[in-house]
Coordinates of C-alpha atoms and ligand atoms in Angstrom, one line a residue:
M1 CA -43.1 4.0 17.5
A2 CA -41.1 3.9 20.3
I3 CA -38.1 5.7 18.7
E4 CA -40.6 8.7 17.5
A5 CA -41.9 8.9 21.3
A6 CA -38.5 9.2 22.4
S7 CA -37.5 11.8 20.2
T8 CA -40.3 14.0 21.0
S9 CA -40.0 13.7 24.4
A10 CA -37.8 16.1 26.7
A11 CA -35.1 13.9 27.4
P12 CA -32.7 13.1 24.4
S13 CA -33.0 10.0 22.9
V14 CA -30.3 7.3 22.4
F15 CA -29.7 8.6 19.0
D16 CA -29.2 12.2 20.0
V17 CA -26.8 11.1 22.8
Q18 CA -24.5 9.2 20.1
A19 CA -24.5 11.8 17.7
E20 CA -23.5 14.4 20.3
R21 CA -20.8 12.1 21.7
P22 CA -17.5 14.0 21.9
R23 CA -15.3 12.7 19.0
P24 CA -12.3 10.7 19.5
K25 CA -9.0 12.1 19.3
D26 CA -5.7 11.1 17.5
V27 CA -6.9 8.4 15.3
G28 CA -4.4 6.5 13.3
I29 CA -2.6 3.2 13.7
L30 CA -2.3 1.3 17.1
A31 CA -0.7 -2.0 15.8
M32 CA 0.2 -3.4 12.3
D33 CA 1.6 -6.6 10.9
M34 CA 3.2 -7.7 7.8
Y35 CA 2.7 -11.3 5.6
F36 CA 4.6 -12.5 2.8
P37 CA 5.3 -15.9 1.5
K38 CA 8.0 -18.2 2.6
R39 CA 9.8 -18.2 -0.4
C40 CA 11.5 -15.3 -3.0
I41 CA 13.9 -15.4 -5.7
S42 CA 16.8 -13.1 -6.4
E43 CA 16.6 -10.6 -9.3
E44 CA 20.1 -11.0 -10.0
D45 CA 19.3 -14.7 -10.8
L46 CA 16.4 -13.9 -12.8
E47 CA 18.5 -11.5 -15.0
V48 CA 20.4 -14.9 -15.8
Y49 CA 17.6 -17.4 -16.1
D50 CA 15.8 -14.7 -18.5
G51 CA 19.0 -14.2 -20.6
V52 CA 18.6 -10.3 -20.3
A53 CA 21.7 -7.8 -19.8
K54 CA 23.1 -7.9 -16.4
G55 CA 21.9 -5.2 -14.3
K56 CA 18.6 -4.6 -16.0
Y57 CA 16.5 -5.9 -13.2
T58 CA 18.7 -5.1 -10.4
I59 CA 20.1 -1.5 -11.6
G60 CA 17.7 -0.6 -14.1
L61 CA 14.7 -1.2 -12.2
G62 CA 16.2 -1.3 -8.4
Q63 CA 15.0 -5.0 -7.8
S64 CA 16.5 -7.4 -5.4
Y65 CA 14.3 -10.0 -4.5
M66 CA 10.5 -11.0 -5.2
A67 CA 8.4 -13.2 -3.1
F68 CA 5.7 -15.5 -4.9
A69 CA 3.1 -18.0 -3.9
D70 CA 2.0 -21.5 -5.8
D71 CA -1.5 -22.5 -5.7
R72 CA -1.5 -23.4 -1.8
E73 CA -2.1 -19.7 -1.0
D74 CA -4.4 -17.1 -2.3
I75 CA -6.1 -13.7 -1.3
N76 CA -8.3 -15.4 1.7
S77 CA -5.6 -17.4 3.1
I78 CA -3.2 -14.3 3.0
A79 CA -5.8 -12.7 4.7
L80 CA -6.8 -15.2 7.2
T81 CA -3.2 -15.5 8.1
V82 CA -2.1 -11.8 8.8
V83 CA -5.4 -10.7 10.4
S84 CA -4.9 -13.6 12.8
S85 CA -1.4 -12.9 13.3
L86 CA -2.1 -9.4 14.0
M87 CA -4.8 -10.0 16.8
K88 CA -2.4 -12.6 18.1
R89 CA 0.7 -10.7 18.2
F90 CA -1.0 -7.6 19.9
D91 CA -3.3 -9.7 21.9
I92 CA -6.3 -8.0 20.5
D93 CA -9.6 -9.3 21.8
P94 CA -12.0 -10.0 18.8
R95 CA -15.1 -8.5 20.2
S96 CA -13.2 -5.3 20.4
I97 CA -13.4 -4.9 16.4
G98 CA -16.1 -3.0 15.1
R99 CA -15.1 -2.7 11.5
L100 CA -13.0 -4.4 9.3
D101 CA -12.0 -3.0 5.5
V102 CA -10.3 -4.9 3.1
G103 CA -8.1 -3.5 0.0
T104 CA -7.1 -6.1 -2.5
E105 CA -7.0 -6.3 -6.3
T106 CA -6.3 -10.1 -6.2
I107 CA -9.9 -10.9 -7.0
I108 CA -11.1 -14.5 -6.5
D109 CA -14.7 -14.0 -6.7
K110 CA -17.0 -11.2 -8.4
S111 CA -19.4 -11.3 -5.5
K112 CA -18.3 -12.7 -2.3
S113 CA -15.8 -10.5 -0.6
V114 CA -12.6 -11.3 1.4
K115 CA -14.1 -9.4 4.2
T116 CA -16.7 -12.3 4.5
V117 CA -14.1 -15.1 4.8
L118 CA -12.3 -13.1 7.5
M119 CA -15.6 -13.1 9.7
D120 CA -14.5 -16.7 10.5
L121 CA -11.9 -15.4 13.0
F122 CA -14.8 -13.8 14.7
K123 CA -17.1 -16.4 14.9
E124 CA -15.9 -18.1 17.9
C125 CA -16.5 -15.2 20.1
G126 CA -19.7 -14.5 18.5
N127 CA -18.9 -11.0 17.0
H128 CA -21.2 -10.4 13.8
D129 CA -21.2 -6.9 14.4
I130 CA -18.3 -5.9 12.1
E131 CA -19.3 -3.3 9.3
G132 CA -16.9 -2.7 6.2
L133 CA -16.4 -4.7 2.9
D134 CA -13.7 -4.8 0.1
S135 CA -12.3 -1.9 -1.9
K136 CA -10.9 -2.1 -5.1
N137 CA -8.7 -0.1 -7.6
A138 CA -5.1 -1.5 -8.2
C139 CA -2.9 -0.7 -5.7
Y140 CA -5.1 1.8 -4.1
G141 CA -7.6 -0.2 -2.5
S142 CA -5.5 -0.2 0.8
T143 CA -5.7 3.4 1.0
A144 CA -9.4 3.5 0.6
A145 CA -10.0 0.9 3.1
V146 CA -7.7 2.9 5.7
Q147 CA -9.9 6.0 4.8
N148 CA -13.0 4.0 5.2
A149 CA -11.8 2.8 8.6
T150 CA -10.9 6.0 9.6
N151 CA -13.9 7.9 8.7
W152 CA -15.9 5.6 10.5
I153 CA -14.1 6.1 13.9
E154 CA -14.4 9.6 13.4
S155 CA -18.1 9.6 12.6
R156 CA -21.6 9.8 14.6
S157 CA -21.8 6.0 13.9
W158 CA -18.9 5.2 16.0
D159 CA -19.4 2.7 18.5
G160 CA -16.3 3.0 20.5
R161 CA -14.5 -0.2 19.0
N162 CA -11.3 -0.3 17.0
A163 CA -11.0 -1.0 13.3
I164 CA -8.5 -3.8 11.1
V165 CA -7.7 -3.1 7.6
F166 CA -6.2 -5.7 5.7
A167 CA -4.6 -5.3 2.4
G168 CA -2.3 -7.4 0.2
D169 CA -1.9 -9.0 -3.1
I170 CA -0.3 -11.8 -5.1
A171 CA 1.4 -9.6 -8.0
V172 CA 1.9 -11.9 -11.0
Y173 CA 2.7 -10.9 -14.6
A174 CA 2.6 -12.5 -18.0
E175 CA 6.2 -13.6 -19.2
G176 CA 7.9 -10.7 -20.6
G177 CA 8.8 -6.9 -19.5
A178 CA 6.8 -6.7 -16.4
R179 CA 7.6 -10.3 -14.8
P180 CA 10.3 -9.1 -12.7
V181 CA 8.4 -6.5 -10.9
G182 CA 5.9 -9.1 -9.4
G183 CA 5.6 -9.8 -5.7
A184 CA 3.4 -10.9 -3.0
G185 CA 2.7 -9.5 0.6
A186 CA 0.2 -8.2 2.8
C187 CA -0.5 -6.2 6.1
A188 CA -3.1 -5.9 8.7
I189 CA -3.5 -2.6 10.6
L190 CA -5.5 -1.9 14.0
I191 CA -6.8 1.5 13.8
G192 CA -8.4 3.5 16.6
P193 CA -8.0 6.6 19.0
N194 CA -5.3 7.8 21.1
A195 CA -2.9 6.3 18.7
P196 CA 1.0 6.8 18.5
L197 CA 0.8 7.3 14.9
V198 CA -1.7 9.9 13.9
F199 CA -3.3 10.5 10.4
E200 CA -3.2 14.1 9.8
P201 CA -6.2 15.5 8.2
I202 CA -5.5 17.0 4.9
H203 CA -5.3 15.0 1.7
G204 CA -4.3 15.7 -1.7
T205 CA -6.2 13.6 -4.0
Y206 CA -6.1 12.8 -7.8
M207 CA -8.3 10.3 -9.7
A208 CA -8.9 10.0 -13.5
N209 CA -10.0 7.2 -16.0
T210 CA -7.0 5.7 -17.3
Y211 CA -5.9 2.7 -19.3
D212 CA -2.5 1.8 -17.8
F213 CA -2.7 -1.2 -15.8
Y214 CA -6.1 -3.3 -15.3
K215 CA -7.5 -6.7 -15.2
P216 CA -10.5 -7.2 -17.7
N217 CA -9.9 -10.6 -18.6
L218 CA -11.5 -12.6 -15.6
T219 CA -9.8 -15.7 -17.1
S220 CA -6.5 -14.7 -16.1
E221 CA -4.6 -13.3 -13.1
Y222 CA -2.6 -11.4 -15.2
P223 CA -3.2 -7.6 -15.5
T224 CA -3.5 -5.8 -19.3
V225 CA -0.5 -3.3 -18.9
D226 CA 0.6 -0.4 -20.8
G227 CA 3.9 -0.1 -19.0
P228 CA 5.1 3.4 -20.4
L229 CA 2.0 4.9 -19.5
S230 CA 1.7 3.3 -16.3
V231 CA 4.8 4.8 -15.2
S232 CA 3.9 8.3 -16.3
T233 CA 0.3 7.7 -14.6
Y234 CA 2.2 7.3 -11.4
I235 CA 4.2 10.3 -11.9
Q236 CA 1.5 12.8 -13.1
A237 CA -0.9 11.4 -10.4
M238 CA 1.9 12.2 -7.8
D239 CA 2.7 15.7 -9.2
A240 CA -1.6 16.3 -9.0
A241 CA -1.7 14.8 -5.5
Y242 CA 0.9 16.5 -4.0
S243 CA 0.0 19.9 -5.8
S244 CA -3.4 19.4 -4.3
F245 CA -2.1 18.8 -0.9
R246 CA 0.3 21.7 -1.0
S247 CA -2.7 24.1 -2.0
K248 CA -4.9 22.7 0.8
V249 CA -2.0 23.3 3.5
A250 CA -1.1 26.9 2.0
S251 CA -4.7 28.0 1.7
G252 CA -5.8 26.8 5.0
T253 CA -9.5 27.0 5.6
K254 CA -10.0 28.2 2.2
A255 CA -9.2 24.9 1.0
L256 CA -13.1 24.3 0.9
N257 CA -13.1 26.8 -1.9
P258 CA -13.0 24.5 -5.1
S259 CA -10.9 27.3 -6.8
A260 CA -8.2 27.0 -4.5
I261 CA -7.3 23.5 -5.8
P262 CA -5.1 23.3 -8.9
S263 CA -6.0 21.1 -12.0
S264 CA -3.3 18.7 -13.0
T265 CA -2.0 20.9 -15.5
E266 CA -1.3 23.5 -13.2
S267 CA 0.3 21.3 -10.8
G268 CA 3.7 23.0 -11.2
K269 CA 2.7 26.5 -11.0
K270 CA 4.8 29.0 -8.9
V271 CA 3.5 29.8 -5.7
D272 CA 4.5 31.8 -2.6
E273 CA 7.7 30.4 -1.6
K274 CA 7.0 30.9 2.0
S275 CA 3.9 29.5 2.4
V276 CA 4.4 26.1 0.4
F277 CA 4.7 22.9 2.0
S278 CA 7.6 20.9 0.6
L279 CA 9.7 18.0 1.3
A280 CA 11.7 19.6 4.0
D281 CA 8.4 19.6 6.1
V282 CA 8.5 15.8 6.1
D283 CA 11.0 13.6 7.8
Y284 CA 10.4 10.3 6.2
P285 CA 8.3 10.5 2.7
V286 CA 6.9 6.6 2.1
Y287 CA 5.8 6.0 -1.2
H288 CA 3.9 3.0 -3.1
S289 CA 6.5 1.0 -4.6
P290 CA 6.1 -0.8 -7.8
Y291 CA 9.6 -1.4 -8.0
G292 CA 12.9 0.0 -6.4
K293 CA 13.9 2.6 -9.3
Q294 CA 10.3 4.0 -9.6
V295 CA 10.4 5.3 -5.9
Q296 CA 13.7 6.8 -6.6
K297 CA 12.4 8.5 -9.3
G298 CA 9.0 9.4 -7.7
H299 CA 11.1 11.0 -4.8
A300 CA 13.2 12.8 -7.3
R301 CA 10.3 14.2 -8.9
L302 CA 8.6 15.8 -5.7
L303 CA 11.8 17.7 -5.1
F304 CA 11.5 19.0 -9.0
M305 CA 7.8 20.0 -7.7
D306 CA 9.6 21.7 -4.8
Y307 CA 11.9 23.5 -7.3
L308 CA 9.2 24.8 -9.4
S309 CA 7.5 26.3 -6.5
A310 CA 10.5 27.8 -4.7
P311 CA 13.6 27.7 -7.3
S312 CA 15.7 30.3 -5.4
K313 CA 16.3 28.0 -2.5
P314 CA 19.8 27.4 -1.7
E315 CA 19.5 23.4 -2.4
F316 CA 18.5 23.9 -6.2
A317 CA 21.4 26.5 -6.9
N318 CA 23.0 24.1 -9.2
I319 CA 19.7 23.4 -11.0
D320 CA 19.7 24.6 -14.7
A321 CA 17.2 27.7 -14.7
G322 CA 16.1 26.6 -18.1
F323 CA 13.9 23.8 -16.3
L324 CA 11.5 26.4 -15.2
D325 CA 10.6 27.1 -19.0
I326 CA 9.6 23.8 -19.9
P327 CA 5.7 23.5 -20.1
Y328 CA 4.7 21.3 -17.5
P329 CA 3.5 18.1 -19.8
K330 CA 6.9 18.1 -21.7
T331 CA 8.3 17.7 -18.0
L332 CA 6.8 14.5 -17.6
G333 CA 9.0 12.9 -20.3
S334 CA 12.0 14.8 -19.7
K335 CA 14.8 12.5 -19.2
E336 CA 17.2 15.8 -18.2
V337 CA 14.9 17.0 -15.5
E338 CA 14.5 13.2 -14.2
K339 CA 18.5 12.9 -14.1
A340 CA 19.1 16.4 -12.5
F341 CA 16.7 15.7 -9.7
M342 CA 17.8 11.9 -9.5
A343 CA 21.0 13.4 -8.8
L344 CA 20.1 16.0 -6.3
S345 CA 18.0 13.6 -4.2
K346 CA 20.5 10.8 -4.0
S347 CA 21.7 11.2 -0.7
D348 CA 18.3 12.4 0.7
Y349 CA 16.7 9.2 -0.7
A350 CA 19.4 7.0 1.1
S351 CA 18.8 8.8 4.3
R352 CA 15.1 9.4 4.5
V353 CA 13.5 7.1 2.1
A354 CA 15.5 3.6 1.7
P355 CA 14.5 2.9 5.3
S356 CA 11.1 2.2 3.9
M357 CA 12.0 -0.1 1.4
R358 CA 13.1 -3.1 3.2
C359 CA 9.9 -5.0 2.5
A360 CA 9.7 -3.9 -1.0
S361 CA 13.3 -4.9 -1.7
R362 CA 12.7 -8.6 -0.2
C363 CA 9.1 -9.0 -1.6
G364 CA 8.8 -6.8 -4.7
N365 CA 5.4 -5.3 -5.4
M366 CA 2.7 -6.2 -2.8
Y367 CA 0.3 -3.9 -4.8
T368 CA -2.0 -2.8 -2.0
A369 CA 0.1 -3.5 0.7
S370 CA 3.2 -1.8 -0.8
L371 CA 2.9 1.8 0.7
Y372 CA 2.1 0.1 4.3
G373 CA 4.9 -2.5 3.9
G374 CA 6.8 0.8 3.3
L375 CA 5.6 2.3 6.7
A376 CA 6.3 -1.0 8.5
S377 CA 9.9 -1.1 7.0
L378 CA 10.5 2.5 8.3
L379 CA 9.1 1.5 12.0
S380 CA 11.7 -1.4 11.9
T381 CA 14.7 0.3 10.7
V382 CA 14.5 3.8 12.5
D383 CA 14.3 3.5 16.4
G384 CA 11.3 4.7 18.3
E385 CA 13.0 7.3 20.2
T386 CA 14.2 9.0 16.7
L387 CA 10.9 8.7 15.0
K388 CA 9.2 10.2 17.9
G389 CA 7.6 13.5 16.9
K390 CA 8.5 13.1 13.2
R391 CA 5.9 13.5 10.3
I392 CA 5.8 10.9 7.7
S393 CA 4.4 11.5 4.1
M394 CA 2.3 8.6 2.3
F395 CA 2.1 8.7 -1.3
A396 CA -0.6 6.0 -2.6
F397 CA -1.2 5.3 -6.2
G398 CA -3.3 2.8 -7.9
S399 CA -3.3 2.5 -11.7
G400 CA -6.5 3.1 -13.5
C401 CA -6.0 5.9 -11.7
A402 CA -6.6 6.8 -7.9
S403 CA -3.4 8.4 -5.9
T404 CA -3.6 10.5 -2.6
F405 CA -0.6 12.1 -0.7
W406 CA -1.2 12.7 3.0
T407 CA 0.8 12.7 6.3
I408 CA 1.1 10.8 9.7
R409 CA 2.5 12.3 12.7
V410 CA 4.4 10.1 15.1
K411 CA 3.0 11.2 18.3
G412 CA 3.7 8.2 20.8
D413 CA 6.2 5.2 21.1
V414 CA 6.2 3.1 18.1
S415 CA 8.7 1.0 19.4
E416 CA 6.6 -1.7 20.7
I417 CA 4.8 -2.3 17.2
A418 CA 8.4 -2.7 15.8
K419 CA 9.2 -5.2 18.3
K420 CA 6.0 -7.3 18.0
M421 CA 6.0 -7.4 14.0
D422 CA 9.7 -8.5 14.1
L423 CA 9.8 -7.5 10.3
L424 CA 13.2 -7.5 9.4
K425 CA 14.4 -10.9 11.1
R426 CA 11.2 -12.5 9.2
L427 CA 12.3 -11.0 5.9
E428 CA 15.8 -12.4 6.4
S429 CA 14.6 -15.7 6.9
M430 CA 12.6 -16.1 4.0
E431 CA 14.4 -18.6 1.4
V432 CA 15.7 -17.7 -1.8
V433 CA 14.8 -20.5 -4.2
S434 CA 15.8 -21.1 -7.7
C435 CA 13.8 -19.4 -10.9
D436 CA 12.9 -22.6 -11.9
E437 CA 10.8 -23.4 -8.7
Y438 CA 9.2 -19.5 -9.3
T439 CA 8.3 -20.6 -12.7
K440 CA 6.8 -23.6 -12.0
G441 CA 4.8 -22.0 -9.0
L442 CA 3.5 -19.4 -11.3
Q443 CA 2.6 -22.1 -13.8
L444 CA 0.5 -23.9 -11.2
R445 CA -1.2 -20.6 -10.6
E446 CA -1.9 -19.9 -14.4
E447 CA -3.0 -23.6 -15.3
N448 CA -5.5 -24.0 -12.7
H449 CA -6.8 -20.5 -12.3
N450 CA -10.6 -20.6 -11.3
A451 CA -10.4 -24.3 -11.5
A452 CA -13.2 -26.4 -9.7
P453 CA -13.4 -29.1 -8.1
Y454 CA -9.6 -28.5 -7.5
Q455 CA -6.9 -29.9 -5.4
P456 CA -3.9 -27.7 -5.1
Q457 CA -0.7 -29.5 -5.5
G458 CA 2.0 -27.0 -3.9
D459 CA 3.9 -28.7 -1.1
I460 CA 2.9 -27.6 2.3
K461 CA 6.6 -27.5 3.5
N462 CA 6.5 -23.9 1.6
I463 CA 4.1 -22.6 3.8
W464 CA 5.0 -20.6 7.2
P465 CA 4.3 -22.4 10.3
G466 CA 1.0 -21.4 11.5
A467 CA -0.3 -19.6 8.3
F468 CA -3.3 -20.6 6.6
Y469 CA -3.4 -22.4 3.2
L470 CA -5.8 -23.5 0.6
D471 CA -6.5 -27.4 1.4
N472 CA -9.3 -27.7 -1.5
I473 CA -12.0 -26.0 -3.8
D474 CA -15.1 -28.2 -4.0
S475 CA -17.4 -28.4 -7.0
M476 CA -19.3 -25.4 -6.0
F477 CA -16.1 -23.4 -5.9
R478 CA -16.2 -23.2 -2.1
R479 CA -12.6 -22.8 -0.5
K480 CA -11.4 -24.7 2.6
Y481 CA -8.4 -23.4 4.4
I482 CA -6.6 -24.9 7.2
Q483 CA -3.6 -23.6 9.3
A484 CA 0.2 -25.1 8.8
Ligands
ACO501 N1 21.9 -2.1 -16.7 C1 21.3 -1.0 -16.1 N2 20.3 -0.4 -16.4 C2 19.3 -1.3 -17.4 C3 20.0 -2.5 -18.4 C4 21.2 -2.8 -17.9 N3 21.8 -3.7 -18.5 N4 18.9 -2.6 -18.8 C5 18.0 -1.7 -18.8 N5 18.4 -0.7 -18.3 C6 17.4 0.6 -17.7 C7 16.9 1.2 -18.8 O1 17.8 2.2 -19.3 C8 15.7 1.7 -18.1 O2 15.9 3.0 -17.3 P1 15.3 4.2 -17.1 O3 13.6 3.6 -16.8 O4 15.9 4.9 -16.3 O5 15.1 4.6 -18.5 C9 15.3 0.7 -16.8 O6 16.2 -0.4 -16.8 C10 13.9 0.0 -17.5 O7 14.4 -0.5 -18.8 P2 13.2 -0.6 -19.8 O8 13.8 -1.3 -21.1 O9 12.6 0.5 -19.9 O10 12.2 -1.7 -19.3 P3 10.9 -2.4 -19.4 O11 10.8 -2.4 -21.0 O12 11.4 -3.9 -19.1 O13 9.8 -2.2 -18.9 C11 8.4 -1.2 -17.0 C12 9.7 -1.5 -17.4 C13 7.5 -0.5 -18.0 C14 8.2 -0.6 -15.7 C15 7.7 -2.9 -16.8 O14 8.3 -3.6 -16.0 C16 6.2 -3.0 -16.5 O15 5.4 -2.8 -17.5 N6 6.1 -3.1 -15.2 C17 4.8 -3.2 -14.8 C18 3.8 -1.9 -14.6 C19 4.4 -1.1 -13.5 O16 5.2 -1.7 -12.4 N7 4.3 0.4 -13.7 C20 4.5 1.3 -12.6 C21 3.3 2.0 -11.8 S1 2.0 0.8 -11.9 C22 1.8 -0.1 -10.9 O17 2.1 0.0 -9.3 C23 1.7 -1.5 -10.9

C-alpha cells in the first residue's frame, strides 16, 4: 500500500523517477573475449583422411582448420571459461553486471539454462540480481541475446549496470558431407553505454519456418541437415534482411509503416539509386560463417543486390545486363549470377571481409559465436586507429530460420580490446592434431551423449591452463566442473 500512497502524492515515486531517467547513450560493446578448444585439425589432412578429392574442403568449401572438443568440454564448461576470462582480462567487477544473456544451440538440458550455471561466477560476491536467460535458434541465438541485453540497457528497467552476453557452440556433424564444416568456439561480450563499438539502431530482419538444419533427435548431438536447402536459405534470408534494412534506411521514419518493408519476393526490386544504402556505405562487412566459401558467396550476393537496385553504377559496367531480367527466385540458384559477382567482389572480399575470417579459418563454424568471432577477428587484424569512425555491418543467420542485418559504428578506440583479447597469438598456439585423434574425440562424445553417471575419459592435457572442464556427471545428471 506504500506504493499507492507514493504514486498519488505530489512528490514523484521512485517508479516515476526511474521511468523518466535519461536514456544511456552509445550502447554497444565495451569489451569482448573469445574461447576455443586447444586442438584443431587441418582440412587438408581431412581431405586425405576422408579420401575425397584434393581441394574439396580447402577450395570447394574454403576451409582451413577446424577446432574440436572431446567429452571433457561441454557448453557449460566453455561458458564458464570464456565469461570468467572476460571478467579477468578486463578487470570486471562481478557486482557491476545486471544482466547476462546466453545464445547457444548446444543443448544439454531441456529445462535448466546455461545462464544458471554461469551464476556460479557471481556467487562469491553475492550478486544474484542478474536478469536474462538462454536464447535458442541455431546460429542466431547470440544475436537474440545481444538484442536482449541491449534492449534492457536502453529500457526503462535498466538499473545502471552493464550486461554480458555469452554465445558459443560445439558444432559437430555425423560422418558425411557436412563433417568438414564443424568446429567449436565461444565469445563473451560486455555490453554497456558509452561504448567504443556502438550498435546502430536500424535492423533488417527476416524470419521464416524452414526445415534446412534442425536438431529434433534429442538422443544425438548431430543435426538433421538438408545441406542444399540450408545454403539457399542463408542466401534468401540475407537478401530479405538486407532489403528490409535498406528499405528502412531509405524511408527513414516512414519505416514504421509496414508497407515500406518489402516482402522477400521483392528483395531485388528496383529502388531510387541515390537513396539506397549499399555495401559502399559499409567499411567492413562481417558475416555469419558456416564455412569460408559461404561468406565469399554471401558477400558476392549482397553486391548482386546492390546491382539490382543500382545497375548503372560504374562498378557494374561489365556485368551482363541480362541478369536484370532473371525473375528473383531464379537468381537464387543461378550459377552464372554467383560466378559473375564472386569474380567482381574478389579483391573487395580480400581487403574488407577477409580480416574478419581469422577465427573462422582456425576454428571452423562456431555456430552462435561465428559472427562475433568475425568481429573479434576484425578488431584483432585492423589497427584501432584505422577502425576509428568506420562502420561495420553484421549479418546474423540461424537455420530454421532467423536472420538480421544491422550495423555497428566504431566511435572510440578499440585497440585496448584487441590487445587484451590477444586473439591472433592464441589462435596460432592451438595444437594441430591428427584426424585420427579428432575422430576419437568425436566418438567419445557420440557414445556418451546423455550418459549418467559418467566419468569423462578425455585427457586433461588437452584443456588450456585455467579453462574449466567437466569433471564428472553423477547419477542425477548433475555436472561438476573444475579448472585446469
Ligand atoms: N576442388 C575444388 N572444389 C571442389 C572439389 C575439388 N576437388 N570438389 C568439390 N568442389 C566444390 C564443388 O564444386 C562445390 O562448389 P560450389 O558450392 O561452388 O558449387 C563445393 O566444393 C561443395 O561441394 P558439394 O559437393 O556441393 O559439397 P557437399 O555435398 O559436401 O555439401 C554442404 C556442402 C551442403 C555445405 C555440406 O557441407 C553441408 O550440409 N553443410 C552443413 C550445413 C551448412 O553449413 N549450411 C550453411 C548454412 S547453415 C549453418 O550455418 C549451419
